Short mmCIF file of C-alpha atoms in Angstrom, two decimals:
data_model
loop_
_atom_site.label_atom_id
_atom_site.label_comp_id
_atom_site.label_asym_id
_atom_site.label_seq_id
_atom_site.Cartn_x
_atom_site.Cartn_y
_atom_site.Cartn_z
CA MET H 1 92.28 137.39 17.23
CA LYS H 2 90.05 136.86 20.26
CA VAL H 3 89.27 133.31 19.11
CA THR H 4 92.99 132.54 18.87
CA LEU H 5 93.64 133.83 22.42
CA LYS H 6 90.77 131.79 23.78
CA ARG H 7 92.08 128.65 22.08
CA THR H 8 95.60 129.30 23.42
CA ALA H 9 94.31 129.78 26.97
CA LEU H 10 92.17 126.63 26.74
CA ILE H 11 95.11 124.57 25.48
CA GLY H 12 97.27 125.93 28.32
CA LEU H 13 94.70 124.99 30.97
CA VAL H 14 94.33 121.49 29.53
CA GLY H 15 98.13 121.10 29.52
CA LEU H 16 98.44 122.18 33.16
CA ALA H 17 95.66 119.80 34.18
CA ALA H 18 97.37 116.93 32.35
CA MET H 19 100.72 117.71 33.99
CA GLY H 20 99.10 117.78 37.44
CA ALA H 21 97.40 114.44 36.88
CA PHE H 22 100.61 112.88 35.60
CA ALA H 23 102.60 114.21 38.55
CA GLY H 24 100.06 112.77 41.01
CA TYR H 25 100.16 109.41 39.27
CA ALA H 26 103.96 109.36 39.25
CA TYR H 27 104.11 110.23 42.99
CA ALA H 28 101.58 107.50 43.75
CA GLN H 29 103.71 104.98 41.85
CA ASN H 30 107.15 106.06 43.07
CA GLY H 31 106.35 107.59 46.47
CA PRO H 32 107.81 106.25 49.73
CA ILE H 33 106.30 103.09 51.16
CA LEU H 34 104.92 103.66 54.64
CA PRO H 35 105.47 100.78 57.07
CA THR H 36 102.66 99.18 59.02
CA ILE H 37 102.83 98.00 62.63
CA THR H 38 101.20 94.78 63.68
CA ILE H 39 100.67 93.91 67.34
CA GLY H 40 99.57 90.41 68.19
CA VAL H 41 100.24 87.21 70.08
CA GLN H 42 101.92 84.45 68.14
CA GLU H 43 102.79 80.93 69.12
CA ALA H 44 106.41 80.43 70.19
CA ASN H 45 108.33 77.89 68.15
CA LYS H 46 110.62 76.95 71.05
CA PRO H 47 110.28 77.11 74.85
CA GLN H 48 113.42 79.27 74.94
CA GLN H 49 111.58 82.02 73.06
CA PHE H 50 108.84 82.15 75.69
CA SER H 51 111.41 82.16 78.49
CA MET H 52 113.32 85.01 76.83
CA LEU H 53 110.12 87.06 76.56
CA LEU H 54 109.44 86.56 80.25
CA GLN H 55 112.98 87.63 81.11
CA ILE H 56 112.62 90.80 79.01
CA LEU H 57 109.29 91.56 80.69
CA PHE H 58 110.85 91.03 84.12
CA LEU H 59 113.78 93.29 83.23
CA LEU H 60 111.46 96.08 82.06
CA THR H 61 109.48 95.76 85.29
CA VAL H 62 112.64 96.04 87.38
CA LEU H 63 113.80 99.08 85.42
CA SER H 64 110.45 100.80 85.92
CA LEU H 65 110.64 100.14 89.67
CA ALA H 66 114.32 101.08 89.97
CA PRO H 67 113.67 104.57 91.46
CA ALA H 68 111.42 103.09 94.14
CA ILE H 69 114.01 100.39 94.88
CA VAL H 70 116.75 103.01 95.26
CA VAL H 71 114.59 105.08 97.62
CA MET H 72 113.09 102.30 99.74
CA MET H 73 115.88 99.73 100.08
CA THR H 74 119.02 101.87 100.41
CA SER H 75 120.36 104.69 102.56
CA PHE H 76 119.11 107.29 100.07
CA THR H 77 116.10 108.18 102.23
CA ARG H 78 118.21 109.12 105.25
CA LEU H 79 120.72 111.08 103.19
CA VAL H 80 118.29 113.20 101.23
CA VAL H 81 116.18 114.03 104.32
CA VAL H 82 119.23 115.08 106.34
CA PHE H 83 120.56 117.22 103.49
CA SER H 84 117.19 118.93 103.16
CA LEU H 85 117.01 119.58 106.91
CA ILE H 86 120.48 121.10 107.04
CA ARG H 87 119.61 123.45 104.19
CA HIS H 88 116.55 124.65 106.12
CA ALA H 89 118.59 124.95 109.32
CA LEU H 90 121.15 127.14 107.58
CA GLY H 91 118.38 129.23 106.05
CA THR H 92 119.96 129.27 102.60
CA GLN H 93 116.59 128.85 100.87
CA GLN H 94 117.36 126.93 97.65
CA MET H 95 121.14 126.73 98.05
CA PRO H 96 122.46 124.15 97.40
CA PRO H 97 119.86 123.40 94.71
CA ASN H 98 117.73 120.25 94.80
CA GLN H 99 119.70 118.76 91.90
CA VAL H 100 122.94 119.07 93.86
CA LEU H 101 121.48 117.54 97.02
CA ILE H 102 119.87 114.64 95.17
CA GLY H 103 123.02 114.02 93.13
CA LEU H 104 125.18 114.02 96.27
CA ALA H 105 122.72 111.70 98.01
CA LEU H 106 122.81 109.30 95.05
CA LEU H 107 126.62 109.24 94.93
CA LEU H 108 126.87 108.62 98.66
CA THR H 109 124.19 105.94 98.37
CA PHE H 110 126.21 104.08 95.73
CA PHE H 111 129.33 104.46 97.89
CA ILE H 112 127.60 103.15 101.03
CA MET H 113 125.85 100.32 99.19
CA SER H 114 128.88 99.26 97.12
CA PRO H 115 129.80 96.33 99.44
CA VAL H 116 126.24 95.06 99.15
CA TYR H 117 126.20 95.44 95.37
CA ASN H 118 129.58 93.69 95.07
CA LYS H 119 128.23 90.78 97.06
CA VAL H 120 125.10 90.64 94.90
CA ASN H 121 127.28 90.67 91.78
CA SER H 122 129.59 87.88 92.95
CA GLU H 123 126.97 85.60 94.52
CA ALA H 124 123.95 86.12 92.27
CA LEU H 125 124.55 87.99 89.02
CA GLN H 126 127.76 86.36 87.81
CA PRO H 127 126.64 82.76 88.57
CA TYR H 128 123.35 83.48 86.80
CA LEU H 129 125.11 84.86 83.72
CA ALA H 130 127.36 81.80 83.74
CA GLU H 131 124.19 79.64 83.84
CA LYS H 132 125.25 78.02 87.10
CA ILE H 133 122.01 78.92 88.87
CA ASP H 134 118.49 79.58 87.66
CA GLN H 135 116.60 82.86 87.83
CA GLN H 136 114.70 82.07 91.03
CA GLU H 137 117.83 81.11 92.95
CA ALA H 138 119.67 84.17 91.62
CA LEU H 139 116.88 86.44 92.86
CA LYS H 140 116.98 84.79 96.28
CA LYS H 141 120.76 85.17 96.58
CA ALA H 142 120.62 88.77 95.35
CA LEU H 143 118.02 89.68 97.94
CA ALA H 144 119.93 88.18 100.88
CA PRO H 145 122.69 90.87 101.15
CA VAL H 146 120.12 93.65 100.76
CA ARG H 147 118.02 92.15 103.55
CA GLN H 148 121.08 91.92 105.80
CA PHE H 149 121.80 95.60 105.21
CA MET H 150 118.20 96.58 106.00
CA PHE H 151 118.14 94.44 109.15
CA ARG H 152 121.22 96.23 110.50
CA GLN H 153 119.49 99.61 110.10
CA THR H 154 116.00 98.59 111.23
CA ARG H 155 114.77 98.95 114.79
CA LYS H 156 113.11 95.94 116.38
CA LYS H 157 110.24 98.13 117.53
CA ASP H 158 109.41 99.18 113.96
CA LEU H 159 109.75 95.60 112.75
CA ALA H 160 107.38 94.35 115.45
CA LEU H 161 104.87 97.06 114.54
CA PHE H 162 104.62 96.02 110.89
CA MET H 163 104.56 92.33 111.81
CA LYS H 164 101.55 93.13 113.99
CA VAL H 165 99.90 95.19 111.25
CA ALA H 166 100.43 92.34 108.78
CA GLY H 167 98.77 89.94 111.22
CA GLN H 168 101.77 87.63 111.41
CA GLU H 169 103.29 85.95 114.43
CA ARG H 170 106.66 86.95 115.79
CA PRO H 171 109.31 85.02 113.81
CA SER H 172 111.91 82.90 115.56
CA LYS H 173 114.69 84.08 113.23
CA LEU H 174 115.31 86.95 110.85
CA GLU H 175 115.09 84.76 107.76
CA ASP H 176 111.38 84.26 108.48
CA VAL H 177 110.60 87.98 108.25
CA PRO H 178 108.89 88.72 104.91
CA THR H 179 110.55 91.27 102.69
CA LEU H 180 107.28 93.18 102.33
CA VAL H 181 107.33 93.69 106.11
CA LEU H 182 111.03 94.49 106.27
CA ILE H 183 110.96 97.29 103.67
CA PRO H 184 108.45 99.63 105.40
CA SER H 185 110.10 98.92 108.76
CA PHE H 186 113.44 99.93 107.28
CA VAL H 187 112.02 103.14 105.78
CA ILE H 188 110.41 104.18 109.07
CA SER H 189 113.66 103.54 110.94
CA GLU H 190 115.62 105.57 108.38
CA LEU H 191 113.21 108.49 108.70
CA LYS H 192 113.47 108.41 112.49
CA THR H 193 117.27 108.40 112.33
CA ALA H 194 117.23 111.26 109.81
CA PHE H 195 114.99 113.36 112.07
CA GLN H 196 117.25 112.69 115.06
CA ILE H 197 120.27 113.88 113.10
CA GLY H 198 118.29 116.89 111.89
CA PHE H 199 117.38 117.83 115.48
CA LEU H 200 121.04 117.82 116.49
CA ILE H 201 121.89 119.93 113.44
CA TYR H 202 119.20 122.51 114.18
CA ILE H 203 120.29 123.25 117.78
CA PRO H 204 123.47 125.34 117.15
CA PHE H 205 121.88 127.25 114.27
CA LEU H 206 118.77 127.93 116.36
CA VAL H 207 120.96 129.36 119.13
CA ILE H 208 122.62 131.70 116.62
CA ASP H 209 119.21 132.86 115.35
CA MET H 210 118.01 133.56 118.91
CA VAL H 211 121.16 135.49 119.83
CA VAL H 212 121.04 137.59 116.65
CA ALA H 213 117.32 138.31 117.09
CA SER H 214 117.87 139.38 120.72
CA VAL H 215 120.76 141.68 119.78
CA LEU H 216 118.80 143.31 116.96
CA LEU H 217 115.79 143.78 119.24
CA SER H 218 117.91 145.38 121.97
CA MET H 219 119.46 147.73 119.40
CA GLY H 220 116.04 148.74 118.13
CA MET H 221 116.72 147.38 114.63
CA MET H 222 113.39 145.62 114.34
CA MET H 223 113.05 146.33 110.62
CA LEU H 224 116.19 144.37 109.76
CA PRO H 225 115.40 140.67 109.10
CA PRO H 226 117.39 138.54 111.59
CA PHE H 227 118.16 135.82 109.05
CA MET H 228 120.15 138.29 106.93
CA VAL H 229 122.51 138.86 109.88
CA SER H 230 122.58 135.30 111.20
CA LEU H 231 123.20 133.61 107.84
CA PRO H 232 126.90 134.62 107.56
CA PHE H 233 127.55 133.45 111.14
CA LYS H 234 125.83 130.11 110.50
CA LEU H 235 127.80 129.56 107.32
CA MET H 236 131.04 130.47 109.10
CA LEU H 237 130.26 128.04 111.94
CA PHE H 238 129.41 125.25 109.49
CA VAL H 239 132.66 125.77 107.59
CA LEU H 240 134.86 126.10 110.69
CA VAL H 241 133.65 122.82 112.20
CA ASP H 242 133.99 121.09 108.78
CA GLY H 243 130.26 120.43 108.68
CA TRP H 244 130.12 118.25 105.58
CA ASN H 245 132.81 115.96 106.97
CA LEU H 246 131.01 115.60 110.30
CA LEU H 247 127.64 115.19 108.62
CA VAL H 248 128.64 112.48 106.16
CA GLY H 249 130.74 110.69 108.78
CA SER H 250 127.84 110.56 111.24
CA MET H 251 125.55 108.86 108.75
#
């Protein structure tokens, strides 16, 4: 009886081992084929293929630099700085949130820059897509309206400073100013304008804070934070004078 049980157990173990081996073999034969990735440099069959690769590389570079382009070559810098200053002047801490301020600044930037973008589209992008001009000429024509916009917002003093830092002589006309000199000059001018607007915004709210603090001090309510009392008055003043309308219109 014991011999029979041992034989049965041995046969069962052998059967399980055979089934496991067969299952592994079947999975190896019918399993999914994993793809391989090959990275290398191959010879282009036609010059057009090489040109297309360069265009794709240029496009990826532009897309990666798009945030910096939006910040440095548009009115976004002035808008976002002014919005941040007015939030601090009101004393509303994180209201409106950063996402709201940045989104509003982006929308206003697209609105302000729309004439420039329309000119770039009509004079550079569309002729290039129609193969009327080459890539170099399209880039030159696309940059011209943007440069004109930056020149209108750039102070001559800031432009002269960066020309001096770059070690270049004073140009006889604006077309001779390098773009790498124009961009930082434009950014500095935008920051200066934003701080000037912020100073004018701070004055009425600062007066309210001083009046509220003096009243609380004279009443002996030194434990009550002044900003808790002045905040409703500052919000009421901002709403009554239609602050957002005045603010956006002044920029």
